[in-house]
Amino acid sequence: MLHRASTRRLAVLTLVAVLLTGCSQLKSSSTPGAVEKPSIRVAILTTVDLAPLWLAQEGGYFKAEGLEVQADVGTSGQETLSRMTSGQDDIALSTYTLFFLAKSSGAADVKLVTDGTSASPRSNEVVTVPNSPVKTVRDLEGKRIAISSKNAASDVLTRSVMRDHGVDPGKVQWVPMPLSEMSGALAQGRIDAAYQPEPFLTQAARTAGAYPVIDAASGSTQNFPLTGYGATAKWVQDHPKTLRAFQRAMLNATRAAVDRARIEPLVVRNAKVDQDVASLMVMPAFGSSLDARRIQRVPDLLQQLGVVQTKIDASSMIAPQTGTG
């Protein structure tokens, strides 16, 4: 009896060991360690739009998907786009306007990988300072307005909101410059107004006394899609597992980003703003999944403004999407 009991106990333990080994093998085979490229470079801008990506890095969401993500900081959406299309970086955060322009012009076969941000009220404004001749939106005509780069969201949204108020964008002197330099240029009188997203918007208010002339995301650009992540069509085709891993990590991080207490420390640490600015600034609307109907607003506006001459189908540019499964 004792021998039989020992035999049965040994058989049970052996079975448990086999089951555990099988589960372990199943888990390891389903983990994202099989991604084609476990270490990727993402071209970014130092803006609050990056909060979910920073959270994905520091919160372990990328690591859980078998990815190591290295951020490559650029000064404009055009620069990050160029780094991605040249192959220097794998994925780029840029404004949707620039992605569609690259596709329209034939400069790059771009695929949209995951959503970034949409404009929330008072998160993107055209601002001025007390000693500027600009007091209202109608005063913008004929003045010097700073934008991050031509045809970027800063340019397109400002032109759209001016058009909504009967102001001719063709009579403006557009001054491209890094977002971080705009408040100083305003204070020194080198420009009359500037497009400012957060956290630069709150910083400019504190350092230069800047105040809003008009909400750039109002009227026809209310809740407008601003930024997203893109890659070349070839990269997407060659790295389907890496793509899905990146998308899952960003989806989970974006869901966690609804907790502002998790976002503010990241903004302080990575966007180099102080805690007061981080606590005061207006957050954009973070997203991850790409909806073709919503994104279609971008190329439609570009066509209305005459930036592109033919209609662009947004759905044709969206890479295969994945959920958490």
Coordinates of C-alpha atoms in Angstrom, one line a residue:
M1 CA 0.0 0.0 0.0
L2 CA 2.8 2.4 0.9
H3 CA 4.6 1.5 -2.3
R4 CA 1.5 2.1 -4.4
A5 CA 0.8 5.5 -2.6
S6 CA 4.4 6.6 -3.3
T7 CA 4.0 5.5 -6.9
R8 CA 0.8 7.4 -7.3
R9 CA 2.4 10.5 -5.6
L10 CA 5.3 10.3 -8.0
A11 CA 3.1 10.0 -11.0
V12 CA 1.0 13.0 -9.9
L13 CA 4.2 15.1 -9.3
T14 CA 5.5 14.1 -12.7
L15 CA 2.3 15.1 -14.4
V16 CA 2.3 18.4 -12.6
A17 CA 5.9 19.0 -13.7
V18 CA 5.0 18.1 -17.3
L19 CA 2.0 20.5 -17.3
L20 CA 4.0 23.3 -15.8
T21 CA 6.7 22.7 -18.4
G22 CA 4.1 22.8 -21.1
C23 CA 2.6 26.0 -19.8
S24 CA 6.0 27.5 -19.6
Q25 CA 6.8 26.6 -23.1
L26 CA 3.4 27.9 -24.3
K27 CA 4.0 31.2 -22.5
S28 CA 7.4 31.6 -24.0
S29 CA 6.3 30.8 -27.5
S30 CA 3.4 33.3 -27.2
T31 CA 5.5 36.1 -25.7
P32 CA 6.6 38.8 -28.1
G33 CA 10.2 37.7 -28.0
A34 CA 9.7 36.6 -31.6
V35 CA 9.4 40.2 -32.9
E36 CA 11.6 40.7 -36.0
K37 CA 13.3 43.7 -34.5
P38 CA 13.4 43.8 -30.7
S39 CA 15.3 47.1 -30.5
I40 CA 13.7 50.0 -32.5
R41 CA 14.3 53.8 -32.8
V42 CA 11.4 56.2 -32.7
A43 CA 11.9 59.8 -33.9
I44 CA 10.0 62.1 -31.5
L45 CA 9.4 65.7 -30.5
T46 CA 9.7 66.9 -27.0
T47 CA 6.0 67.7 -26.5
V48 CA 3.3 66.4 -24.2
D49 CA 2.0 64.3 -27.2
L50 CA 4.7 61.8 -26.1
A51 CA 3.2 61.1 -22.7
P52 CA 1.9 57.7 -23.6
L53 CA 5.2 56.7 -25.2
W54 CA 7.1 57.8 -22.2
L55 CA 4.7 55.8 -20.0
A56 CA 5.1 52.8 -22.3
Q57 CA 8.9 53.1 -21.8
E58 CA 9.0 53.7 -18.1
G59 CA 6.0 51.7 -17.2
G60 CA 7.3 48.6 -18.8
Y61 CA 4.7 48.3 -21.6
F62 CA 7.3 48.0 -24.3
K63 CA 9.3 45.6 -22.3
A64 CA 6.3 43.4 -21.8
E65 CA 6.0 43.2 -25.6
G66 CA 9.6 42.3 -26.1
L67 CA 10.6 45.7 -27.3
E68 CA 13.3 48.1 -26.4
V69 CA 12.5 51.6 -27.7
Q70 CA 15.1 54.3 -28.1
A71 CA 13.8 57.8 -28.6
D72 CA 15.5 60.0 -31.2
V73 CA 14.6 63.7 -30.4
G74 CA 14.0 66.0 -33.4
T75 CA 13.1 69.7 -33.4
S76 CA 10.2 69.6 -35.8
G77 CA 7.7 67.1 -37.3
Q78 CA 9.4 67.5 -40.7
E79 CA 12.7 66.4 -39.1
T80 CA 11.2 63.4 -37.4
L81 CA 9.5 62.4 -40.6
S82 CA 12.8 62.7 -42.6
R83 CA 14.6 60.6 -40.1
M84 CA 12.0 57.9 -40.5
T85 CA 11.8 58.0 -44.3
S86 CA 15.6 58.0 -44.6
G87 CA 15.8 54.8 -42.5
Q88 CA 17.7 56.5 -39.6
D89 CA 14.7 55.7 -37.4
D90 CA 12.0 53.0 -37.6
I91 CA 9.0 54.9 -36.5
A92 CA 8.3 58.7 -36.2
L93 CA 5.9 60.8 -34.3
S94 CA 4.9 63.7 -36.6
T95 CA 1.8 65.8 -37.4
Y96 CA -0.7 64.1 -39.6
T97 CA -0.5 66.9 -42.1
L98 CA 3.1 66.1 -42.9
F99 CA 2.4 62.4 -43.3
F100 CA -0.3 63.1 -45.8
L101 CA 1.9 65.6 -47.7
A102 CA 4.7 63.0 -47.9
K103 CA 2.3 60.5 -49.4
S104 CA 0.7 63.0 -51.8
S105 CA 4.0 64.3 -53.1
G106 CA 5.5 60.8 -53.5
A107 CA 8.3 61.7 -51.1
A108 CA 7.5 58.6 -49.1
D109 CA 5.1 55.7 -48.9
V110 CA 3.9 56.3 -45.4
K111 CA 1.7 54.1 -43.3
L112 CA 0.1 55.4 -40.1
V113 CA 0.9 53.0 -37.2
T114 CA -0.9 54.3 -34.2
D115 CA -2.7 57.5 -33.1
G116 CA -1.1 60.2 -31.1
T117 CA -3.2 63.1 -30.1
S118 CA -6.2 65.2 -31.0
A119 CA -6.6 68.8 -30.0
S120 CA -8.6 69.5 -26.9
P121 CA -10.0 72.9 -26.1
R122 CA -7.3 75.5 -25.2
S123 CA -4.4 73.0 -25.7
N124 CA -3.2 74.6 -29.0
E125 CA -3.5 78.4 -29.4
V126 CA -2.3 81.3 -31.4
V127 CA -0.8 83.6 -28.7
T128 CA 0.6 87.1 -28.6
V129 CA 2.2 89.4 -25.9
P130 CA 1.1 92.8 -24.5
N131 CA 3.5 94.9 -26.6
S132 CA 2.5 93.1 -29.9
P133 CA 0.3 94.9 -32.5
V134 CA -1.9 91.8 -32.5
K135 CA -4.9 92.0 -30.2
T136 CA -7.5 90.0 -32.0
V137 CA -7.6 87.3 -34.7
R138 CA -8.4 90.0 -37.3
D139 CA -5.1 91.7 -36.5
L140 CA -3.1 88.6 -37.7
E141 CA -3.4 89.7 -41.3
G142 CA 0.0 91.1 -42.5
K143 CA 1.8 90.2 -39.3
R144 CA 4.7 87.8 -38.5
I145 CA 3.4 84.5 -37.1
A146 CA 5.7 81.8 -35.9
I147 CA 5.0 78.1 -36.8
S148 CA 7.0 75.0 -36.3
S149 CA 7.3 74.3 -40.0
K150 CA 5.4 74.9 -43.2
N151 CA 2.3 72.7 -43.7
A152 CA 2.7 71.2 -40.2
A153 CA -0.3 71.2 -37.9
S154 CA 0.8 74.6 -36.5
D155 CA 0.6 76.1 -40.0
V156 CA -2.6 74.4 -41.2
L157 CA -4.6 74.9 -38.1
T158 CA -3.6 78.6 -37.9
R159 CA -4.6 79.1 -41.5
S160 CA -7.8 77.3 -41.0
V161 CA -8.9 79.3 -38.0
M162 CA -7.9 82.5 -39.7
R163 CA -10.0 81.6 -42.7
D164 CA -13.0 80.8 -40.4
H165 CA -12.8 84.4 -39.2
G166 CA -12.4 86.0 -42.7
V167 CA -8.6 86.7 -42.3
D168 CA -6.4 86.1 -45.4
P169 CA -3.6 83.7 -44.6
G170 CA -1.9 84.7 -47.8
K171 CA -1.1 88.1 -46.3
V172 CA 0.8 86.7 -43.3
Q173 CA 4.6 86.5 -43.0
W174 CA 5.1 82.9 -41.7
V175 CA 8.2 82.4 -39.6
P176 CA 9.3 78.8 -39.1
M177 CA 11.2 78.2 -35.8
P178 CA 11.5 75.6 -33.1
L179 CA 8.6 75.7 -30.6
S180 CA 11.0 76.2 -27.7
E181 CA 12.2 79.5 -29.2
M182 CA 8.9 81.1 -29.9
S183 CA 8.3 82.7 -26.5
G184 CA 11.7 84.4 -26.6
A185 CA 11.0 85.7 -30.1
L186 CA 7.7 87.1 -28.9
A187 CA 9.2 88.8 -25.9
Q188 CA 11.9 90.4 -28.1
G189 CA 9.4 91.6 -30.7
R190 CA 10.9 89.4 -33.5
I191 CA 7.4 88.0 -34.2
D192 CA 3.9 89.3 -33.6
A193 CA 2.2 86.0 -32.7
A194 CA 2.9 82.3 -32.5
Y195 CA 1.2 79.0 -32.6
Q196 CA 1.9 77.2 -29.3
P197 CA 0.9 73.8 -28.1
E198 CA 1.4 72.5 -24.6
P199 CA 3.6 72.6 -22.6
F200 CA 5.1 75.6 -24.6
L201 CA 1.7 77.4 -24.3
T202 CA 1.8 77.5 -20.5
Q203 CA 5.6 78.2 -20.4
A204 CA 5.1 81.2 -22.8
A205 CA 2.4 82.6 -20.5
R206 CA 4.7 82.4 -17.5
T207 CA 8.0 83.6 -19.2
A208 CA 6.7 86.1 -21.8
G209 CA 3.3 87.0 -20.5
A210 CA 1.8 85.4 -23.7
Y211 CA -2.0 85.2 -23.9
P212 CA -4.3 83.6 -26.5
V213 CA -5.6 85.4 -29.5
I214 CA -7.6 82.4 -30.7
D215 CA -7.9 78.7 -30.0
A216 CA -6.3 77.1 -33.0
A217 CA -8.5 74.0 -32.5
S218 CA -11.9 75.7 -32.8
G219 CA -14.5 76.0 -35.4
S220 CA -13.7 73.6 -38.3
T221 CA -10.7 72.3 -36.5
Q222 CA -12.4 71.4 -33.2
N223 CA -11.1 68.1 -31.9
F224 CA -8.8 68.0 -34.9
P225 CA -6.4 65.0 -35.2
L226 CA -2.9 66.4 -34.6
T227 CA -0.2 63.8 -34.2
G228 CA 0.4 60.2 -34.9
Y229 CA 3.1 57.6 -35.4
G230 CA 4.1 56.5 -38.9
A231 CA 6.5 54.2 -40.7
T232 CA 7.3 53.4 -44.2
A233 CA 5.1 50.8 -46.0
K234 CA 8.2 48.6 -46.4
W235 CA 9.0 48.7 -42.7
V236 CA 5.4 47.8 -41.9
Q237 CA 5.5 44.9 -44.4
D238 CA 8.8 43.6 -43.1
H239 CA 8.1 43.9 -39.4
P240 CA 4.5 42.8 -38.8
K241 CA 5.1 41.3 -35.3
T242 CA 7.2 44.3 -34.2
L243 CA 4.4 46.6 -35.5
R244 CA 1.7 44.7 -33.5
A245 CA 3.9 44.7 -30.4
F246 CA 4.4 48.5 -30.6
Q247 CA 0.7 49.0 -31.2
R248 CA -0.3 46.9 -28.2
A249 CA 2.2 48.6 -25.9
M250 CA 0.9 52.1 -27.0
L251 CA -2.7 51.0 -26.6
N252 CA -2.1 49.8 -23.0
A253 CA -0.1 52.9 -22.2
T254 CA -2.7 55.3 -23.6
R255 CA -5.4 53.6 -21.5
A256 CA -3.2 54.1 -18.5
A257 CA -2.6 57.8 -19.5
V258 CA -6.1 58.8 -18.4
D259 CA -4.6 59.0 -14.9
R260 CA -3.1 62.5 -14.9
A261 CA -1.0 61.7 -11.9
R262 CA 1.0 59.2 -14.0
I263 CA 1.5 61.7 -16.8
E264 CA 2.6 64.8 -15.0
P265 CA 5.9 63.4 -13.6
L266 CA 6.8 62.1 -17.1
V267 CA 6.2 65.6 -18.6
V268 CA 8.4 67.1 -15.9
R269 CA 11.2 64.6 -16.4
N270 CA 11.1 64.3 -20.2
A271 CA 9.7 67.5 -21.6
K272 CA 12.0 69.5 -19.1
V273 CA 9.2 71.6 -17.7
D274 CA 8.7 72.4 -14.0
Q275 CA 6.0 71.0 -11.9
D276 CA 4.0 74.2 -11.8
V277 CA 3.7 74.2 -15.6
A278 CA 2.9 70.5 -15.7
S279 CA 0.1 70.9 -13.2
L280 CA -1.4 74.0 -15.0
M281 CA -1.2 73.0 -18.6
V282 CA -4.1 71.6 -20.7
M283 CA -3.5 68.0 -21.9
P284 CA -4.4 67.0 -25.4
A285 CA -6.7 64.1 -26.1
F286 CA -4.6 61.0 -26.3
G287 CA -5.5 58.2 -28.7
S288 CA -4.0 54.9 -30.0
S289 CA -6.4 53.2 -32.4
L290 CA -6.8 54.9 -35.8
D291 CA -10.2 55.6 -37.1
A292 CA -10.2 56.3 -40.8
R293 CA -13.2 58.6 -40.8
R294 CA -11.7 60.8 -38.1
I295 CA -8.3 60.9 -39.7
Q296 CA -9.9 61.7 -43.1
R297 CA -10.5 65.2 -41.7
V298 CA -6.8 65.9 -42.2
P299 CA -6.4 65.4 -45.9
D300 CA -9.8 66.9 -46.5
L301 CA -8.6 70.1 -44.8
L302 CA -5.4 70.1 -46.7
Q303 CA -7.4 69.9 -49.9
Q304 CA -9.7 72.8 -48.8
L305 CA -6.6 75.0 -48.1
G306 CA -5.1 74.1 -51.5
V307 CA -2.1 72.4 -49.9
V308 CA -2.9 69.2 -51.9
Q309 CA -4.8 69.2 -55.2
T310 CA -6.3 65.8 -55.1
K311 CA -8.3 63.8 -52.6
I312 CA -6.3 61.4 -50.4
D313 CA -7.9 58.3 -48.9
A314 CA -6.8 58.1 -45.3
S315 CA -7.9 54.5 -45.0
S316 CA -5.4 53.4 -47.6
M317 CA -2.6 54.8 -45.4
I318 CA -3.6 53.1 -42.1
A319 CA -1.4 50.1 -41.2
P320 CA -3.1 46.9 -39.9
Q321 CA -4.4 47.6 -36.4
T322 CA -4.3 45.3 -33.5
G323 CA -5.8 45.2 -30.0
T324 CA -4.4 43.7 -26.8
G325 CA -5.1 40.2 -27.9

